[in-house]
Short mmCIF file of C-alpha atoms in Angstrom, two decimals:
data_model
loop_
_atom_site.label_atom_id
_atom_site.label_comp_id
_atom_site.label_asym_id
_atom_site.label_seq_id
_atom_site.Cartn_x
_atom_site.Cartn_y
_atom_site.Cartn_z
CA MET A 72 4.48 7.32 23.99
CA ARG A 73 4.30 9.39 20.89
CA LEU A 74 5.64 7.64 17.76
CA GLY A 75 6.38 8.96 14.39
CA VAL A 76 6.15 6.65 11.41
CA LEU A 77 7.96 7.86 8.22
CA ASP A 78 6.64 5.79 5.20
CA VAL A 79 8.62 6.43 1.97
CA GLY A 80 6.25 4.71 -0.47
CA SER A 81 6.20 4.52 -4.29
CA ASN A 82 3.42 7.14 -4.42
CA THR A 83 3.34 9.07 -1.18
CA VAL A 84 5.83 10.00 1.55
CA HIS A 85 3.63 9.99 4.62
CA PHE A 86 4.75 10.98 8.12
CA LEU A 87 2.19 9.84 10.65
CA VAL A 88 2.24 10.93 14.33
CA VAL A 89 0.51 8.41 16.61
CA ASP A 90 -0.14 8.13 20.37
CA ALA A 91 0.48 4.51 21.30
CA HIS A 92 1.24 2.16 24.11
CA PRO A 93 1.22 -1.68 24.39
CA GLY A 94 -2.13 -3.24 24.56
CA ALA A 95 -4.06 -0.40 22.88
CA ALA A 96 -4.95 0.79 19.41
CA PRO A 97 -2.64 3.52 18.05
CA LEU A 98 -4.44 6.74 17.78
CA PRO A 99 -3.41 9.10 14.92
CA ALA A 100 -2.47 12.48 16.20
CA TYR A 101 -1.07 14.28 13.04
CA SER A 102 -0.52 13.60 9.42
CA HIS A 103 2.12 15.16 7.22
CA LYS A 104 2.40 13.77 3.60
CA ALA A 105 3.30 14.66 0.10
CA GLU A 106 2.62 12.81 -3.19
CA LEU A 107 6.06 12.50 -4.67
CA ARG A 108 5.24 9.54 -6.87
CA LEU A 109 8.79 8.13 -6.81
CA ALA A 110 7.75 5.17 -8.94
CA GLU A 111 7.08 7.62 -11.80
CA LEU A 112 10.24 9.67 -11.24
CA LEU A 113 12.60 6.98 -12.69
CA GLU A 114 15.31 7.55 -15.39
CA ASP A 115 15.61 4.97 -18.28
CA ASP A 116 18.08 2.95 -16.25
CA GLY A 117 15.63 2.56 -13.31
CA ALA A 118 17.29 5.13 -11.11
CA ILE A 119 15.32 7.72 -9.07
CA SER A 120 15.96 11.07 -10.73
CA GLY A 121 17.91 13.84 -9.22
CA ALA A 122 14.77 15.77 -8.81
CA GLY A 123 13.09 12.87 -7.08
CA ILE A 124 16.00 12.53 -4.58
CA GLU A 125 15.81 16.23 -3.82
CA ARG A 126 12.17 16.16 -3.09
CA LEU A 127 12.62 13.10 -0.94
CA VAL A 128 15.30 14.72 1.11
CA SER A 129 13.21 17.85 1.50
CA MET A 130 10.17 15.86 2.63
CA VAL A 131 12.26 13.78 5.24
CA ALA A 132 13.67 17.03 6.59
CA SER A 133 10.27 18.54 6.95
CA SER A 134 8.95 15.46 8.61
CA LEU A 135 11.79 15.82 11.27
CA ARG A 136 10.70 19.30 11.94
CA VAL A 137 7.14 18.06 12.40
CA ALA A 138 8.42 15.32 14.78
CA GLU A 139 10.05 17.86 16.94
CA ASP A 140 7.06 20.19 16.95
CA LYS A 141 4.72 17.43 17.90
CA GLY A 142 6.91 15.84 20.57
CA VAL A 143 7.71 12.54 18.83
CA VAL A 144 10.01 10.41 20.94
CA ASP A 145 10.63 7.44 18.71
CA LEU A 146 10.95 7.59 14.92
CA LEU A 147 10.24 4.48 12.74
CA PRO A 148 11.46 5.36 9.19
CA PHE A 149 11.05 2.93 6.28
CA ALA A 150 10.98 2.61 2.57
CA THR A 151 9.25 0.27 0.18
CA SER A 152 9.48 -0.80 -3.43
CA ALA A 153 10.49 2.52 -5.09
CA VAL A 154 13.66 2.74 -3.12
CA ARG A 155 14.11 -1.02 -2.86
CA GLU A 156 14.01 -1.55 -6.58
CA ALA A 157 15.79 1.63 -7.86
CA SER A 158 18.98 0.99 -9.54
CA ASN A 159 20.49 3.83 -7.32
CA GLY A 160 18.63 2.90 -4.18
CA GLU A 161 21.86 2.71 -2.09
CA GLU A 162 22.79 6.28 -3.31
CA VAL A 163 19.31 7.50 -2.33
CA LEU A 164 19.65 6.01 1.13
CA ARG A 165 23.16 7.63 1.70
CA ARG A 166 21.88 10.97 0.50
CA VAL A 167 18.92 10.87 2.79
CA GLU A 168 21.04 9.92 5.85
CA ALA A 169 23.79 12.30 5.06
CA GLU A 170 21.52 15.32 4.66
CA THR A 171 18.94 14.43 7.29
CA GLY A 172 20.38 11.97 9.75
CA VAL A 173 17.52 9.56 9.01
CA ALA A 174 18.52 5.98 8.12
CA LEU A 175 15.62 4.46 6.22
CA THR A 176 15.00 0.76 6.69
CA VAL A 177 14.15 -0.84 3.27
CA LEU A 178 11.49 -3.46 3.75
CA SER A 179 11.44 -6.48 1.45
CA GLY A 180 8.14 -7.22 -0.35
CA GLN A 181 7.64 -10.15 1.90
CA ASP A 182 8.05 -8.02 4.98
CA GLU A 183 5.44 -5.53 3.47
CA ALA A 184 3.06 -8.29 3.03
CA ARG A 185 3.56 -9.78 6.57
CA LEU A 186 3.40 -6.49 8.34
CA THR A 187 0.25 -5.41 6.56
CA PHE A 188 -1.23 -8.78 7.40
CA LEU A 189 -0.48 -8.15 10.90
CA ALA A 190 -2.34 -5.01 11.02
CA VAL A 191 -5.34 -6.57 9.16
CA ARG A 192 -5.53 -9.50 11.64
CA ARG A 193 -5.47 -7.07 14.66
CA TRP A 194 -8.19 -4.96 13.06
CA PHE A 195 -10.52 -7.86 12.20
CA GLY A 196 -9.49 -10.29 14.97
CA TRP A 197 -9.40 -13.99 15.28
CA SER A 198 -13.05 -14.46 14.15
CA SER A 199 -11.88 -13.88 10.59
CA GLY A 200 -10.45 -17.40 10.61
CA ARG A 201 -8.23 -17.91 7.63
CA LEU A 202 -7.46 -14.45 6.43
CA LEU A 203 -6.54 -13.32 2.87
CA ASN A 204 -5.24 -9.76 2.33
CA LEU A 205 -4.53 -7.98 -0.91
CA ASP A 206 -2.68 -4.70 -1.07
CA ILE A 207 -1.95 -2.56 -4.16
CA GLY A 208 0.83 -0.07 -3.66
CA GLY A 209 2.53 2.23 -6.14
CA GLY A 210 5.23 -0.24 -7.00
CA SER A 211 3.91 -3.63 -5.95
CA LEU A 212 1.04 -5.94 -5.07
CA GLU A 213 1.25 -7.72 -1.70
CA ILE A 214 -0.63 -10.84 -0.98
CA ALA A 215 -0.77 -12.69 2.29
CA CYS A 216 -2.96 -15.43 3.78
CA GLY A 217 -3.02 -17.39 7.12
CA LEU A 218 -4.63 -18.41 10.31
CA ASP A 219 -2.16 -16.70 12.70
CA GLU A 220 -0.69 -13.27 13.03
CA GLN A 221 2.07 -14.34 10.71
CA PRO A 222 0.73 -15.45 7.27
CA ASP A 223 1.36 -18.93 6.05
CA VAL A 224 2.16 -17.49 2.58
CA ALA A 225 3.21 -14.06 1.70
CA THR A 226 4.37 -12.66 -1.59
CA SER A 227 5.08 -9.48 -3.40
CA LEU A 228 4.54 -9.00 -7.20
CA PRO A 229 5.74 -6.04 -9.35
CA LEU A 230 2.24 -4.99 -10.02
CA GLY A 231 1.87 -1.50 -8.39
CA ALA A 232 -0.49 1.02 -9.91
CA GLY A 233 2.17 3.52 -10.30
CA ARG A 234 4.62 1.16 -11.96
CA LEU A 235 2.00 -0.19 -14.43
CA THR A 236 0.65 3.16 -15.39
CA SER A 237 3.79 3.76 -17.36
CA ARG A 238 2.67 1.13 -19.76
CA LEU A 239 -0.49 3.02 -20.63
CA PRO A 240 0.82 6.31 -22.15
CA GLY A 241 -1.53 8.96 -23.44
CA GLU A 242 -4.69 10.55 -22.02
CA ILE A 243 -6.92 7.59 -23.00
CA ALA A 244 -5.63 4.12 -22.93
CA ASP A 245 -4.91 2.49 -26.30
CA PRO A 246 -6.97 -0.77 -26.58
CA GLY A 247 -3.98 -2.81 -27.64
CA ASP A 248 -1.83 -1.44 -24.73
CA LEU A 249 -4.67 -2.20 -22.33
CA ARG A 250 -5.12 -5.83 -23.56
CA GLU A 251 -1.30 -6.39 -23.29
CA LEU A 252 -1.19 -4.98 -19.73
CA ARG A 253 -4.22 -7.08 -18.75
CA ARG A 254 -2.56 -10.30 -20.02
CA HIS A 255 0.70 -9.30 -18.13
CA ILE A 256 -1.12 -8.71 -14.83
CA ARG A 257 -3.07 -12.00 -15.06
CA ALA A 258 -0.03 -13.95 -15.84
CA GLU A 259 1.86 -12.64 -12.87
CA ILE A 260 -0.92 -13.17 -10.44
CA ALA A 261 -1.80 -16.66 -11.91
CA GLY A 262 1.85 -17.78 -11.19
CA ALA A 263 1.25 -17.02 -7.43
CA VAL A 264 -2.34 -18.48 -7.04
CA GLY A 265 -1.19 -22.03 -6.55
CA ASP A 266 0.77 -21.30 -3.40
CA PHE A 267 -2.26 -19.84 -1.81
CA ALA A 268 -4.71 -22.51 -3.12
CA ARG A 269 -2.81 -25.09 -1.04
CA LEU A 270 -4.02 -23.33 2.17
CA GLY A 271 -7.71 -23.85 1.18
CA ALA A 272 -10.38 -21.15 0.70
CA PRO A 273 -10.09 -18.10 2.85
CA ASP A 274 -12.83 -17.45 5.43
CA HIS A 275 -12.44 -13.74 5.20
CA SER A 276 -11.00 -11.78 2.18
CA VAL A 277 -9.73 -8.20 2.78
CA ALA A 278 -8.08 -5.45 0.96
CA THR A 279 -5.88 -2.50 2.08
CA SER A 280 -4.37 0.52 0.36
CA LYS A 281 -5.46 3.82 -1.21
CA THR A 282 -6.18 2.15 -4.41
CA PHE A 283 -8.69 -0.35 -3.05
CA LYS A 284 -10.22 2.35 -0.85
CA GLN A 285 -10.90 4.52 -3.97
CA LEU A 286 -12.23 1.61 -6.06
CA ALA A 287 -14.55 0.79 -3.28
CA ARG A 288 -15.78 4.40 -2.99
CA MET A 289 -16.22 4.55 -6.72
CA THR A 290 -18.45 1.56 -6.62
CA GLY A 291 -20.69 2.89 -3.78
CA ALA A 292 -18.90 2.35 -0.45
CA ALA A 293 -19.25 5.08 2.31
CA PRO A 294 -17.16 8.20 1.90
CA GLU A 295 -14.10 8.67 4.18
CA GLY A 296 -15.93 11.35 6.14
CA ALA A 297 -18.43 8.66 7.40
CA GLY A 298 -15.75 7.53 9.80
CA VAL A 299 -13.08 4.88 9.99
CA ARG A 300 -15.30 2.18 11.53
CA VAL A 301 -18.03 2.24 8.98
CA PRO A 302 -17.85 -1.07 6.98
CA ARG A 303 -16.83 -0.71 3.40
CA ARG A 304 -16.72 -3.35 0.63
CA LEU A 305 -15.56 -3.79 -2.92
CA THR A 306 -17.50 -6.19 -5.10
CA ARG A 307 -16.19 -7.65 -8.31
CA SER A 308 -19.38 -7.03 -10.12
CA GLY A 309 -19.18 -3.39 -9.30
CA LEU A 310 -15.57 -3.16 -10.25
CA SER A 311 -16.14 -5.03 -13.53
CA ALA A 312 -18.92 -2.65 -14.43
CA TRP A 313 -16.63 0.43 -14.06
CA LEU A 314 -13.58 -1.03 -15.89
CA PRO A 315 -14.77 -0.05 -19.53
CA ARG A 316 -15.87 3.36 -18.14
CA LEU A 317 -12.39 4.03 -16.58
CA ALA A 318 -10.65 2.92 -19.77
CA ALA A 319 -12.62 5.55 -21.82
CA MET A 320 -11.81 8.37 -19.36
CA THR A 321 -9.08 10.82 -19.30
CA PRO A 322 -7.27 11.23 -15.91
CA ALA A 323 -8.99 14.57 -15.40
CA GLU A 324 -12.32 12.88 -15.94
CA ARG A 325 -11.44 10.12 -13.42
CA ALA A 326 -10.56 12.75 -10.86
CA GLN A 327 -14.23 13.90 -11.03
CA ILE A 328 -15.37 10.46 -9.68
CA PRO A 329 -16.39 10.72 -5.94
CA GLY A 330 -13.52 9.56 -3.76
CA VAL A 331 -10.77 9.67 -6.45
CA SER A 332 -8.01 12.13 -5.75
CA PHE A 333 -6.41 14.15 -8.56
CA GLY A 334 -2.96 12.75 -7.77
CA ARG A 335 -4.16 9.13 -8.06
CA ALA A 336 -6.55 9.47 -11.04
CA ARG A 337 -3.95 8.66 -13.61
CA GLN A 338 -3.06 5.27 -11.75
CA LEU A 339 -6.66 4.26 -11.14
CA LEU A 340 -7.17 2.32 -14.27
CA ALA A 341 -4.04 0.12 -13.70
CA GLY A 342 -5.02 -0.37 -10.18
CA ALA A 343 -8.48 -1.41 -11.17
CA LEU A 344 -7.02 -4.01 -13.62
CA VAL A 345 -4.86 -5.47 -10.80
CA ALA A 346 -7.75 -5.64 -8.43
CA ASP A 347 -10.09 -7.15 -11.02
CA ALA A 348 -7.50 -9.82 -11.99
CA ALA A 349 -6.71 -10.70 -8.42
CA MET A 350 -10.40 -11.11 -7.30
CA ASP A 351 -11.08 -13.15 -10.47
CA LEU A 352 -8.11 -15.43 -10.16
CA PHE A 353 -8.60 -15.96 -6.43
CA GLY A 354 -12.36 -16.50 -6.89
CA LEU A 355 -13.39 -13.57 -4.71
CA GLU A 356 -16.72 -11.90 -5.22
CA GLU A 357 -16.14 -9.18 -2.57
CA LEU A 358 -13.45 -7.70 -0.39
CA ASP A 359 -13.76 -5.90 2.95
CA ILE A 360 -11.66 -2.79 3.14
CA CYS A 361 -9.43 -2.56 6.13
CA PRO A 362 -8.39 1.04 7.33
CA TRP A 363 -5.19 -0.32 8.77
CA ALA A 364 -2.20 -1.39 6.59
CA LEU A 365 1.50 -1.26 6.48
CA ARG A 366 2.14 1.75 8.75
CA GLU A 367 -0.13 0.27 11.50
CA GLY A 368 1.71 -2.96 11.08
CA ILE A 369 5.04 -1.24 11.73
CA ILE A 370 3.55 0.54 14.83
CA LEU A 371 2.01 -2.70 16.17
CA ARG A 372 5.32 -4.54 15.75
CA ARG A 373 7.14 -1.74 17.59
CA LEU A 374 4.58 -1.84 20.47
CA ASP A 375 4.89 -5.65 20.70
CA ALA A 376 8.71 -5.24 21.18
CA MET A 377 8.13 -2.56 23.82
CA ASP A 378 5.84 -4.99 25.74
CA GLY A 379 8.57 -7.60 25.91
CA HIS A 380 7.11 -9.82 23.03
CA GLU A 381 9.49 -10.31 20.27
CA GLY A 382 6.53 -11.30 17.89
CA ARG A 383 6.64 -13.45 14.85
CA VAL A 384 6.81 -10.83 12.20
CA ALA A 385 10.37 -9.53 11.56
CA ILE A 386 11.69 -6.67 9.54
CA GLU A 387 14.76 -7.70 7.51
CA ALA A 388 16.84 -4.62 7.28
#
């Protein structure tokens, strides 16, 4: 069947059309997306601005037109931290449903971590043993680890690249702001490390998300055009070498780095600080980059339900 996954993220609203059936890997058929950067379109009180709501409604409406044109028979719409944590999140959901008919399911941070972990487990398989996954989004950092398809521990921290970038105003980061942000990130991650340390060292450490993909490309991984199955890896030594260079660059200069998009260039420094801190505090020298993430986890969960398996990863509406 042809599924449509509408992912309202903190950076991007992405509508992905896939051909899928139980027991097979979902095959992307069409992609429609826009970088709304909702995490950056917040008022002082934490509400998504009127302009942000209008842009979101417009993007959802255009996604529905794409769904009709492409023959989508089942729509899976969900939202993550930008809507979940906005002070007017309920109003945003009502507006979207009233004007488009689409009822967005708001995922909890733990659901994000669990569903992304499911996708990573399916991609790498059981041979990975105890699997650890890190995912940096626009609004949050998700961490999950376990031996099964459901992680033994899953958590979400407010350390998204978009959210943290607001703490680094100006074209070039102020050294004092940078030190304070680094301390904040490391304190947040250190508070979660103990829950994972009790599981023992992971056998395989993985990263997902656009931020990690761009960091890996920046440090020498294969370009996107080389294909989805080409192995890609981020090393901590490579990332650490780039950090001072990123801090000295303007967003326009970062956008010239191979693999870095103009829309994500401003957030790259904050994302790199989170990645560096996570790798250091978890004792990871390298991370394999997984091409599947939350959207694929949503699709796989739906396919499991179609196949009569309730599965062990649940979305809490």
